[in-house]
GROMACS .gro file of N, CA and C in nm:
model
  546
    1MET      N    1  10.516  21.583  19.168
    1MET     CA    2  10.542  21.659  19.048
    1MET      C    3  10.672  21.614  18.981
    2GLU      N    4  10.769  21.575  19.065
    2GLU     CA    5  10.898  21.531  19.011
    2GLU      C    6  10.881  21.406  18.923
    3MET      N    7  10.791  21.315  18.964
    3MET     CA    8  10.768  21.193  18.887
    3MET      C    9  10.710  21.225  18.750
    4THR      N   10  10.613  21.315  18.747
    4THR     CA   11  10.554  21.356  18.620
    4THR      C   12  10.659  21.420  18.532
    5SER      N   13  10.741  21.501  18.594
    5SER     CA   14  10.846  21.568  18.519
    5SER      C   15  10.943  21.465  18.459
    6CYS      N   16  10.979  21.362  18.534
    6CYS     CA   17  11.069  21.257  18.482
    6CYS      C   18  11.004  21.183  18.366
    7ASN      N   19  10.874  21.153  18.380
    7ASN     CA   20  10.804  21.085  18.271
    7ASN      C   21  10.803  21.169  18.143
    8ILE      N   22  10.779  21.297  18.161
    8ILE     CA   23  10.777  21.387  18.044
    8ILE      C   24  10.917  21.394  17.982
    9ILE      N   25  11.019  21.404  18.066
    9ILE     CA   26  11.157  21.413  18.016
    9ILE      C   27  11.195  21.283  17.944
   10GLN      N   28  11.155  21.169  17.999
   10GLN     CA   29  11.186  21.042  17.934
   10GLN      C   30  11.114  21.030  17.799
   11ASP      N   31  10.996  21.092  17.790
   11ASP     CA   32  10.928  21.095  17.661
   11ASP      C   33  11.000  21.185  17.561
   12LEU      N   34  11.062  21.291  17.612
   12LEU     CA   35  11.132  21.387  17.525
   12LEU      C   36  11.275  21.345  17.492
   13LEU      N   37  11.332  21.252  17.570
   13LEU     CA   38  11.472  21.214  17.549
   13LEU      C   39  11.503  21.165  17.406
   14PRO      N   40  11.422  21.080  17.346
   14PRO     CA   41  11.455  21.038  17.208
   14PRO      C   42  11.461  21.156  17.111
   15LEU      N   43  11.368  21.250  17.126
   15LEU     CA   44  11.369  21.369  17.040
   15LEU      C   45  11.492  21.455  17.070
   16TYR      N   46  11.526  21.465  17.197
   16TYR     CA   47  11.643  21.543  17.239
   16TYR      C   48  11.771  21.483  17.178
   17LEU      N   49  11.785  21.352  17.186
   17LEU     CA   50  11.904  21.285  17.134
   17LEU      C   51  11.913  21.293  16.981
   18ASP      N   52  11.799  21.300  16.915
   18ASP     CA   53  11.796  21.310  16.768
   18ASP      C   54  11.799  21.455  16.720
   19ASN      N   55  11.809  21.549  16.814
   19ASN     CA   56  11.805  21.693  16.781
   19ASN      C   57  11.678  21.728  16.703
   20ALA      N   58  11.568  21.670  16.746
   20ALA     CA   59  11.441  21.692  16.675
   20ALA      C   60  11.339  21.767  16.760
   21CYS      N   61  11.378  21.813  16.878
   21CYS     CA   62  11.282  21.885  16.962
   21CYS      C   63  11.306  22.037  16.953
   22SER      N   64  11.209  22.110  17.000
   22SER     CA   65  11.218  22.257  16.995
   22SER      C   66  11.323  22.308  17.095
   23LYS      N   67  11.357  22.435  17.081
   23LYS     CA   68  11.456  22.497  17.169
   23LYS      C   69  11.408  22.494  17.314
   24GLU      N   70  11.279  22.521  17.335
   24GLU     CA   71  11.224  22.522  17.471
   24GLU      C   72  11.229  22.382  17.532
   25SER      N   73  11.193  22.281  17.453
   25SER     CA   74  11.197  22.143  17.504
   25SER      C   75  11.340  22.103  17.535
   26ARG      N   76  11.433  22.143  17.451
   26ARG     CA   77  11.575  22.112  17.473
   26ARG      C   78  11.623  22.173  17.606
   27GLU      N   79  11.587  22.298  17.629
   27GLU     CA   80  11.627  22.366  17.753
   27GLU      C   81  11.565  22.297  17.874
   28LEU      N   82  11.437  22.257  17.862
   28LEU     CA   83  11.369  22.188  17.971
   28LEU      C   84  11.440  22.057  18.004
   29VAL      N   85  11.476  21.980  17.900
   29VAL     CA   86  11.544  21.852  17.920
   29VAL      C   87  11.681  21.875  17.984
   30GLU      N   88  11.756  21.973  17.937
   30GLU     CA   89  11.889  21.999  17.992
   30GLU      C   90  11.882  22.043  18.138
   31GLU      N   91  11.785  22.125  18.173
   31GLU     CA   92  11.767  22.167  18.313
   31GLU      C   93  11.736  22.047  18.401
   32HIS      N   94  11.648  21.962  18.352
   32HIS     CA   95  11.609  21.845  18.431
   32HIS      C   96  11.727  21.749  18.445
   33LEU      N   97  11.802  21.728  18.338
   33LEU     CA   98  11.916  21.636  18.344
   33LEU      C   99  12.024  21.686  18.440
   34ALA      N  100  12.034  21.816  18.456
   34ALA     CA  101  12.133  21.873  18.547
   34ALA      C  102  12.103  21.836  18.692
   35ARG      N  103  11.974  21.816  18.728
   35ARG     CA  104  11.939  21.789  18.867
   35ARG      C  105  11.887  21.647  18.891
   36CYS      N  106  11.866  21.564  18.784
   36CYS     CA  107  11.809  21.430  18.805
   36CYS      C  108  11.906  21.322  18.756
   37ALA      N  109  11.961  21.244  18.849
   37ALA     CA  110  12.058  21.139  18.816
   37ALA      C  111  11.992  21.024  18.739
   38ALA      N  112  11.868  20.991  18.774
   38ALA     CA  113  11.799  20.880  18.707
   38ALA      C  114  11.779  20.910  18.558
   39CYS      N  115  11.740  21.031  18.527
   39CYS     CA  116  11.718  21.068  18.386
   39CYS      C  117  11.850  21.078  18.311
   40ARG      N  118  11.958  21.122  18.381
   40ARG     CA  119  12.091  21.125  18.317
   40ARG      C  120  12.134  20.984  18.280
   41LYS      N  121  12.109  20.890  18.374
   41LYS     CA  122  12.145  20.751  18.348
   41LYS      C  123  12.063  20.697  18.230
   42GLN      N  124  11.935  20.731  18.226
   42GLN     CA  125  11.848  20.690  18.115
   42GLN      C  126  11.902  20.746  17.983
   43LYS      N  127  11.945  20.872  17.985
   43LYS     CA  128  12.000  20.937  17.865
   43LYS      C  129  12.126  20.865  17.818
   44GLU      N  130  12.216  20.830  17.911
   44GLU     CA  131  12.339  20.760  17.876
   44GLU      C  132  12.309  20.623  17.815
   45MET      N  133  12.213  20.553  17.875
   45MET     CA  134  12.175  20.421  17.821
   45MET      C  135  12.118  20.434  17.680
   46MET      N  136  12.038  20.538  17.660
   46MET     CA  137  11.980  20.560  17.527
   46MET      C  138  12.088  20.596  17.426
   47GLU      N  139  12.188  20.675  17.468
   47GLU     CA  140  12.297  20.710  17.378
   47GLU      C  141  12.377  20.586  17.338
   48GLN      N  142  12.401  20.497  17.433
   48GLN     CA  143  12.471  20.372  17.401
   48GLN      C  144  12.386  20.285  17.310
   49GLY      N  145  12.256  20.284  17.336
   49GLY     CA  146  12.163  20.205  17.252
   49GLY      C  147  12.159  20.257  17.109
   50ILE      N  148  12.167  20.388  17.092
   50ILE     CA  149  12.167  20.446  16.957
   50ILE      C  150  12.291  20.401  16.882
   51GLY      N  151  12.407  20.401  16.947
   51GLY     CA  152  12.530  20.354  16.884
   51GLY      C  153  12.521  20.208  16.847
   52ILE      N  154  12.467  20.128  16.938
   52ILE     CA  155  12.449  19.986  16.911
   52ILE      C  156  12.351  19.967  16.796
   53GLY      N  157  12.246  20.047  16.795
   53GLY     CA  158  12.145  20.037  16.690
   53GLY      C  159  12.204  20.064  16.552
   54GLU      N  160  12.293  20.163  16.542
   54GLU     CA  161  12.355  20.193  16.414
   54GLU      C  162  12.443  20.077  16.368
   55ASP      N  163  12.519  20.019  16.462
   55ASP     CA  164  12.601  19.903  16.428
   55ASP      C  165  12.513  19.785  16.386
   56PHE      N  166  12.404  19.768  16.460
   56PHE     CA  167  12.311  19.659  16.431
   56PHE      C  168  12.249  19.675  16.292
   57ILE      N  169  12.209  19.798  16.260
   57ILE     CA  170  12.151  19.825  16.128
   57ILE      C  171  12.254  19.800  16.018
   58ALA      N  172  12.376  19.847  16.039
   58ALA     CA  173  12.482  19.826  15.939
   58ALA      C  174  12.508  19.677  15.919
   59GLN      N  175  12.512  19.601  16.028
   59GLN     CA  176  12.535  19.457  16.019
   59GLN      C  177  12.420  19.388  15.945
   60ASN      N  178  12.296  19.429  15.977
   60ASN     CA  179  12.180  19.370  15.909
   60ASN      C  180  12.181  19.401  15.760
   61MET      N  181  12.219  19.524  15.723
   61MET     CA  182  12.226  19.561  15.582
   61MET      C  183  12.330  19.476  15.509
   62LYS      N  184  12.442  19.453  15.576
   62LYS     CA  185  12.548  19.371  15.518
   62LYS      C  186  12.498  19.228  15.496
   63GLU      N  187  12.432  19.173  15.597
   63GLU     CA  188  12.378  19.037  15.586
   63GLU      C  189  12.271  19.030  15.478
   64GLU      N  190  12.188  19.133  15.468
   64GLU     CA  191  12.083  19.136  15.366
   64GLU      C  192  12.144  19.135  15.226
   65ARG      N  193  12.250  19.214  15.207
   65ARG     CA  194  12.318  19.216  15.077
   65ARG      C  195  12.379  19.080  15.045
   66LEU      N  196  12.438  19.016  15.146
   66LEU     CA  197  12.495  18.883  15.125
   66LEU      C  198  12.387  18.782  15.088
   67LEU      N  199  12.273  18.789  15.155
   67LEU     CA  200  12.163  18.698  15.123
   67LEU      C  201  12.111  18.720  14.981
   68GLU      N  202  12.098  18.847  14.941
   68GLU     CA  203  12.052  18.877  14.806
   68GLU      C  204  12.152  18.826  14.702
   69GLN      N  205  12.281  18.846  14.728
   69GLN     CA  206  12.384  18.799  14.635
   69GLN      C  207  12.382  18.647  14.627
   70GLY      N  208  12.367  18.581  14.742
   70GLY     CA  209  12.359  18.435  14.743
   70GLY      C  210  12.239  18.385  14.664
   71LYS      N  211  12.126  18.451  14.678
   71LYS     CA  212  12.006  18.412  14.604
   71LYS      C  213  12.029  18.427  14.454
   72LYS      N  214  12.092  18.539  14.414
   72LYS     CA  215  12.122  18.560  14.272
   72LYS      C  216  12.216  18.453  14.219
   73ASN      N  217  12.317  18.417  14.299
   73ASN     CA  218  12.412  18.314  14.258
   73ASN      C  219  12.344  18.180  14.238
   74ILE      N  220  12.253  18.146  14.330
   74ILE     CA  221  12.181  18.019  14.319
   74ILE      C  222  12.092  18.018  14.195
   75GLU      N  223  12.023  18.130  14.169
   75GLU     CA  224  11.937  18.139  14.051
   75GLU      C  225  12.019  18.128  13.922
   76GLN      N  226  12.134  18.195  13.918
   76GLN     CA  227  12.219  18.188  13.800
   76GLN      C  228  12.274  18.048  13.779
   77LYS      N  229  12.311  17.980  13.888
   77LYS     CA  230  12.364  17.844  13.877
   77LYS      C  231  12.256  17.750  13.827
   78ALA      N  232  12.134  17.765  13.878
   78ALA     CA  233  12.024  17.680  13.833
   78ALA      C  234  11.995  17.704  13.686
   79LYS      N  235  11.994  17.830  13.645
   79LYS     CA  236  11.970  17.862  13.504
   79LYS      C  237  12.081  17.805  13.416
   80LYS      N  238  12.205  17.816  13.463
   80LYS     CA  239  12.318  17.765  13.386
   80LYS      C  240  12.309  17.613  13.375
   81ASP      N  241  12.271  17.545  13.484
   81ASP     CA  242  12.257  17.399  13.481
   81ASP      C  243  12.153  17.357  13.378
   82ILE      N  244  12.041  17.427  13.373
   82ILE     CA  245  11.936  17.395  13.276
   82ILE      C  246  11.986  17.416  13.134
   83LEU      N  247  12.057  17.526  13.110
   83LEU     CA  248  12.109  17.553  12.976
   83LEU      C  249  12.215  17.451  12.935
   84VAL      N  250  12.298  17.408  13.029
   84VAL     CA  251  12.399  17.307  12.997
   84VAL      C  252  12.332  17.175  12.961
   85LYS      N  253  12.229  17.137  13.036
   85LYS     CA  254  12.156  17.014  13.005
   85LYS      C  255  12.085  17.024  12.870
   86ALA      N  256  12.025  17.140  12.843
   86ALA     CA  257  11.958  17.160  12.715
   86ALA      C  258  12.059  17.155  12.601
   87ALA      N  259  12.176  17.212  12.620
   87ALA     CA  260  12.279  17.208  12.516
   87ALA      C  261  12.326  17.065  12.492
   88PHE      N  262  12.338  16.986  12.599
   88PHE     CA  263  12.377  16.846  12.583
   88PHE      C  264  12.272  16.768  12.505
   89VAL      N  265  12.145  16.786  12.541
   89VAL     CA  266  12.036  16.721  12.467
   89VAL      C  267  12.039  16.765  12.321
   90ASP      N  268  12.064  16.892  12.299
   90ASP     CA  269  12.069  16.946  12.164
   90ASP      C  270  12.181  16.880  12.083
   91VAL      N  271  12.298  16.866  12.142
   91VAL     CA  272  12.410  16.803  12.071
   91VAL      C  273  12.376  16.659  12.036
   92VAL      N  274  12.316  16.586  12.130
   92VAL     CA  275  12.277  16.447  12.103
   92VAL      C  276  12.176  16.442  11.989
   93LEU      N  277  12.075  16.530  11.993
   93LEU     CA  278  11.976  16.532  11.884
   93LEU      C  279  12.039  16.570  11.751
   94ASN      N  280  12.134  16.661  11.752
   94ASN     CA  281  12.204  16.697  11.628
   94ASN      C  282  12.277  16.577  11.570
   95ILE      N  283  12.350  16.506  11.654
   95ILE     CA  284  12.425  16.390  11.608
   95ILE      C  285  12.331  16.283  11.554
   96LEU      N  286  12.223  16.255  11.628
   96LEU     CA  287  12.127  16.154  11.581
   96LEU      C  288  12.058  16.196  11.452
   97SER      N  289  12.021  16.323  11.442
   97SER     CA  290  11.954  16.372  11.321
   97SER      C  291  12.046  16.365  11.200
   98ILE      N  292  12.168  16.409  11.217
   98ILE     CA  293  12.263  16.404  11.105
   98ILE      C  294  12.294  16.260  11.069
   99GLY      N  295  12.310  16.175  11.170
   99GLY     CA  296  12.335  16.032  11.144
   99GLY      C  297  12.221  15.967  11.069
  100LEU      N  298  12.098  15.994  11.110
  100LEU     CA  299  11.982  15.937  11.042
  100LEU      C  300  11.974  15.985  10.898
  101THR      N  301  12.000  16.112  10.877
  101THR     CA  302  11.995  16.167  10.741
  101THR      C  303  12.102  16.104  10.653
  102VAL      N  304  12.224  16.094  10.705
  102VAL     CA  305  12.333  16.035  10.627
  102VAL      C  306  12.304  15.889  10.596
  103MET      N  307  12.253  15.814  10.694
  103MET     CA  308  12.219  15.673  10.668
  103MET      C  309  12.111  15.660  10.562
  104TYR      N  310  12.011  15.744  10.568
  104TYR     CA  311  11.902  15.739  10.471
  104TYR      C  312  11.953  15.773  10.332
  105ILE      N  313  12.030  15.880  10.321
  105ILE     CA  314  12.084  15.920  10.190
  105ILE      C  315  12.175  15.810  10.136
  106TRP      N  316  12.258  15.752  10.221
  106TRP     CA  317  12.346  15.644  10.178
  106TRP      C  318  12.267  15.526  10.124
  107LYS      N  319  12.160  15.490  10.192
  107LYS     CA  320  12.077  15.378  10.148
  107LYS      C  321  12.012  15.410  10.014
  108MET      N  322  11.962  15.532   9.998
  108MET     CA  323  11.896  15.570   9.874
  108MET      C  324  11.996  15.577   9.758
  109VAL      N  325  12.114  15.626   9.783
  109VAL     CA  326  12.217  15.634   9.679
  109VAL      C  327  12.259  15.494   9.637
  110ARG      N  328  12.272  15.403   9.731
  110ARG     CA  329  12.309  15.265   9.698
  110ARG      C  330  12.203  15.198   9.613
  111LYS      N  331  12.077  15.236   9.633
  111LYS     CA  332  11.969  15.179   9.552
  111LYS      C  333  11.957  15.250   9.418
  112GLY      N  334  12.033  15.358   9.398
  112GLY     CA  335  12.033  15.428   9.271
  112GLY      C  336  11.913  15.518   9.250
  113MET      N  337  11.855  15.569   9.356
  113MET     CA  338  11.739  15.657   9.342
  113MET      C  339  11.782  15.796   9.298
  114ALA      N  340  11.697  15.860   9.223
  114ALA     CA  341  11.724  15.997   9.178
  114ALA      C  342  11.709  16.092   9.296
  115MET      N  343  11.779  16.204   9.289
  115MET     CA  344  11.775  16.300   9.400
  115MET      C  345  11.635  16.358   9.421
  116GLU      N  346  11.557  16.375   9.312
  116GLU     CA  347  11.421  16.428   9.329
  116GLU      C  348  11.337  16.332   9.413
  117TYR      N  349  11.352  16.204   9.385
  117TYR     CA  350  11.280  16.102   9.459
  117TYR      C  351  11.330  16.097   9.603
  118LEU      N  352  11.460  16.111   9.616
  118LEU     CA  353  11.523  16.107   9.747
  118LEU      C  354  11.469  16.215   9.839
  119PHE      N  355  11.450  16.337   9.786
  119PHE     CA  356  11.404  16.448   9.869
  119PHE      C  357  11.253  16.447   9.893
  120SER      N  358  11.182  16.353   9.835
  120SER     CA  359  11.038  16.348   9.857
  120SER      C  360  11.002  16.268   9.982
  121TYR      N  361  11.097  16.205  10.044
  121TYR     CA  362  11.069  16.122  10.161
  121TYR      C  363  11.085  16.199  10.291
  122GLY      N  364  11.007  16.157  10.390
  122GLY     CA  365  11.009  16.219  10.521
  122GLY      C  366  11.138  16.206  10.599
  123PRO      N  367  11.213  16.096  10.585
  123PRO     CA  368  11.334  16.085  10.665
  123PRO      C  369  11.437  16.195  10.641
  124LEU      N  370  11.416  16.277  10.538
  124LEU     CA  371  11.508  16.389  10.518
  124LEU      C  372  11.472  16.508  10.606
  125LEU      N  373  11.366  16.493  10.683
  125LEU     CA  374  11.329  16.600  10.775
  125LEU      C  375  11.445  16.646  10.864
  126PRO      N  376  11.529  16.554  10.914
  126PRO     CA  377  11.640  16.601  10.998
  126PRO      C  378  11.732  16.700  10.929
  127SER      N  379  11.742  16.692  10.796
  127SER     CA  380  11.830  16.787  10.727
  127SER      C  381  11.775  16.929  10.734
  128VAL      N  382  11.644  16.942  10.752
  128VAL     CA  383  11.583  17.075  10.766
  128VAL      C  384  11.626  17.140  10.898
  129LEU      N  385  11.663  17.059  10.992
  129LEU     CA  386  11.697  17.109  11.125
  129LEU      C  387  11.823  17.194  11.128
  130ILE      N  388  11.898  17.195  11.019
  130ILE     CA  389  12.020  17.275  11.015
  130ILE      C  390  11.990  17.422  11.038
  131MET      N  391  11.875  17.468  10.988
  131MET     CA  392  11.842  17.610  11.009
  131MET      C  393  11.825  17.642  11.157
  132PHE      N  394  11.783  17.544  11.235
  132PHE     CA  395  11.768  17.568  11.377
  132PHE      C  396  11.903  17.573  11.449
  133LEU      N  397  12.002  17.506  11.393
  133LEU     CA  398  12.134  17.505  11.454
  133LEU      C  399  12.192  17.646  11.461
  134ILE      N  400  12.163  17.728  11.361
  134ILE     CA  401  12.219  17.863  11.357
  134ILE      C  402  12.178  17.943  11.479
  135SER      N  403  12.048  17.945  11.509
  135SER     CA  404  12.003  18.024  11.624
  135SER      C  405  12.057  17.968  11.755
  136GLU      N  406  12.068  17.836  11.763
  136GLU     CA  407  12.120  17.776  11.886
  136GLU      C  408  12.264  17.814  11.910
  137TYR      N  409  12.346  17.804  11.809
  137TYR     CA  410  12.487  17.833  11.829
  137TYR      C  411  12.513  17.981  11.847
  138ILE      N  412  12.431  18.064  11.785
  138ILE     CA  413  12.443  18.208  11.813
  138ILE      C  414  12.415  18.231  11.961
  139PHE      N  415  12.312  18.166  12.012
  139PHE     CA  416  12.279  18.182  12.154
  139PHE      C  417  12.389  18.125  12.243
  140LEU      N  418  12.428  18.000  12.214
  140LEU     CA  419  12.522  17.933  12.302
  140LEU      C  420  12.661  17.996  12.300
  141VAL      N  421  12.702  18.047  12.185
  141VAL     CA  422  12.837  18.101  12.175
  141VAL      C  423  12.838  18.252  12.199
  142LYS      N  424  12.756  18.325  12.128
  142LYS     CA  425  12.763  18.471  12.131
  142LYS      C  426  12.685  18.530  12.249
  143ASP      N  427  12.556  18.497  12.259
  143ASP     CA  428  12.471  18.560  12.359
  143ASP      C  429  12.503  18.516  12.501
  144ARG      N  430  12.556  18.397  12.521
  144ARG     CA  431  12.590  18.354  12.657
  144ARG      C  432  12.706  18.436  12.712
  145LYS      N  433  12.794  18.484  12.623
  145LYS     CA  434  12.904  18.569  12.668
  145LYS      C  435  12.851  18.704  12.711
  146ASN      N  436  12.753  18.753  12.638
  146ASN     CA  437  12.689  18.880  12.673
  146ASN      C  438  12.571  18.848  12.764
  147LYS      N  439  12.486  18.944  12.783
  147LYS     CA  440  12.366  18.920  12.863
  147LYS      C  441  12.264  18.850  12.775
  148GLU      N  442  12.215  18.737  12.823
  148GLU     CA  443  12.119  18.663  12.743
  148GLU      C  444  11.985  18.736  12.739
  149THR      N  445  11.918  18.722  12.628
  149THR     CA  446  11.791  18.790  12.612
  149THR      C  447  11.678  18.688  12.610
  150PHE      N  448  11.561  18.734  12.638
  150PHE     CA  449  11.444  18.647  12.639
  150PHE      C  450  11.420  18.588  12.500
  151VAL      N  451  11.438  18.670  12.397
  151VAL     CA  452  11.414  18.624  12.260
  151VAL      C  453  11.511  18.512  12.223
  152SER      N  454  11.638  18.529  12.256
  152SER     CA  455  11.735  18.425  12.221
  152SER      C  456  11.709  18.297  12.301
  153GLN      N  457  11.665  18.310  12.424
  153GLN     CA  458  11.631  18.191  12.502
  153GLN      C  459  11.513  18.118  12.440
  154MET      N  460  11.412  18.193  12.399
  154MET     CA  461  11.294  18.132  12.339
  154MET      C  462  11.327  18.069  12.204
  155MET      N  463  11.415  18.134  12.125
  155MET     CA  464  11.455  18.077  11.997
  155MET      C  465  11.527  17.944  12.019
  156THR      N  466  11.613  17.940  12.117
  156THR     CA  467  11.687  17.817  12.145
  156THR      C  468  11.593  17.708  12.195
  157ALA      N  469  11.503  17.743  12.284
  157ALA     CA  470  11.407  17.644  12.335
  157ALA      C  471  11.318  17.592  12.223
  158ALA      N  472  11.269  17.681  12.138
  158ALA     CA  473  11.185  17.639  12.025
  158ALA      C  474  11.265  17.551  11.931
  159SER      N  475  11.389  17.584  11.908
  159SER     CA  476  11.474  17.506  11.819
  159SER      C  477  11.494  17.365  11.872
  160ILE      N  478  11.523  17.355  12.000
  160ILE     CA  479  11.545  17.223  12.059
  160ILE      C  480  11.417  17.140  12.056
  161LEU      N  481  11.304  17.202  12.090
  161LEU     CA  482  11.176  17.128  12.086
  161LEU      C  483  11.140  17.087  11.944
  162MET      N  484  11.161  17.177  11.848
  162MET     CA  485  11.132  17.145  11.709
  162MET      C  486  11.222  17.032  11.660
  163LYS      N  487  11.347  17.037  11.698
  163LYS     CA  488  11.440  16.933  11.657
  163LYS      C  489  11.400  16.798  11.716
  164ALA      N  490  11.360  16.798  11.842
  164ALA     CA  491  11.317  16.673  11.905
  164ALA      C  492  11.194  16.617  11.836
  165ALA      N  493  11.097  16.704  11.806
  165ALA     CA  494  10.975  16.658  11.737
  165ALA      C  495  11.008  16.605  11.598
  166CYS      N  496  11.090  16.678  11.524
  166CYS     CA  497  11.127  16.633  11.388
  166CYS      C  498  11.204  16.503  11.393
  167PHE      N  499  11.290  16.488  11.492
  167PHE     CA  500  11.367  16.365  11.502
  167PHE      C  501  11.275  16.246  11.527
  168VAL      N  502  11.178  16.264  11.616
  168VAL     CA  503  11.084  16.155  11.645
  168VAL      C  504  11.003  16.121  11.520
  169ILE      N  505  10.951  16.222  11.452
  169ILE     CA  506  10.873  16.199  11.330
  169ILE      C  507  10.958  16.132  11.223
  170ALA      N  508  11.079  16.184  11.201
  170ALA     CA  509  11.167  16.127  11.100
  170ALA      C  510  11.205  15.984  11.134
  171SER      N  511  11.227  15.956  11.260
  171SER     CA  512  11.261  15.820  11.301
  171SER      C  513  11.146  15.724  11.275
  172ILE      N  514  11.025  15.766  11.308
  172ILE     CA  515  10.908  15.680  11.283
  172ILE      C  516  10.891  15.654  11.134
  173ILE      N  517  10.901  15.760  11.053
  173ILE     CA  518  10.887  15.743  10.908
  173ILE      C  519  11.001  15.658  10.854
  174GLY      N  520  11.123  15.684  10.901
  174GLY     CA  521  11.239  15.607  10.854
  174GLY      C  522  11.227  15.460  10.889
  175ILE      N  523  11.183  15.430  11.010
  175ILE     CA  524  11.166  15.290  11.051
  175ILE      C  525  11.057  15.224  10.968
  176ALA      N  526  10.948  15.297  10.944
  176ALA     CA  527  10.839  15.242  10.862
  176ALA      C  528  10.888  15.212  10.721
  177ILE      N  529  10.969  15.300  10.663
  177ILE     CA  530  11.022  15.278  10.528
  177ILE      C  531  11.119  15.161  10.527
  178LEU      N  532  11.204  15.151  10.628
  178LEU     CA  533  11.299  15.040  10.634
  178LEU      C  534  11.228  14.907  10.651
  179VAL      N  535  11.124  14.906  10.732
  179VAL     CA  536  11.047  14.783  10.754
  179VAL      C  537  10.973  14.744  10.627
  180ALA      N  538  10.920  14.845  10.555
  180ALA     CA  539  10.847  14.817  10.432
  180ALA      C  540  10.941  14.771  10.321
  181GLY      N  541  11.071  14.798  10.337
  181GLY     CA  542  11.168  14.751  10.239
  181GLY      C  543  11.182  14.837  10.117
  182ILE      N  544  11.153  14.963  10.129
  182ILE     CA  545  11.165  15.053  10.013
  182ILE      C  546  11.311  15.085   9.991
   0.00000   0.00000   0.00000
């Protein structure tokens, strides 16, 4: 009978230590612990384990927070790297577009063409890209300081893609016109 009693007490010990058992169960456990050294030793080991468990949980929570913060830092760095590269490509496209436009206008002015005729040609497409510069610089200067929004990111991406497409088209048309000797 003593063995069964010890098994029952060992089943009740976690509830006893958590103060989750009934008054009768608590009294039964306390009576048994008063006369059974093995169950007292089991209780002491469980009490030490509970303390270790709390420390273990606290340590795991701390590590989990560190891992989450590290993941966020990596994601932000990757996003920043992409935006820096996109801004660099954008600056290069701006310089090339403005340079192509200035060269084309200079050539047309030297030939004495009227401004109406001048604006009818495709190589002036890069000058249209100025409107895209506004949204890009608002994003790069203003919104990057604040929290960036999905809309501003999409506007900047669309602007850069549109500028790249216009630059390619304008370059092809400009080269064709230069080769044709107009």
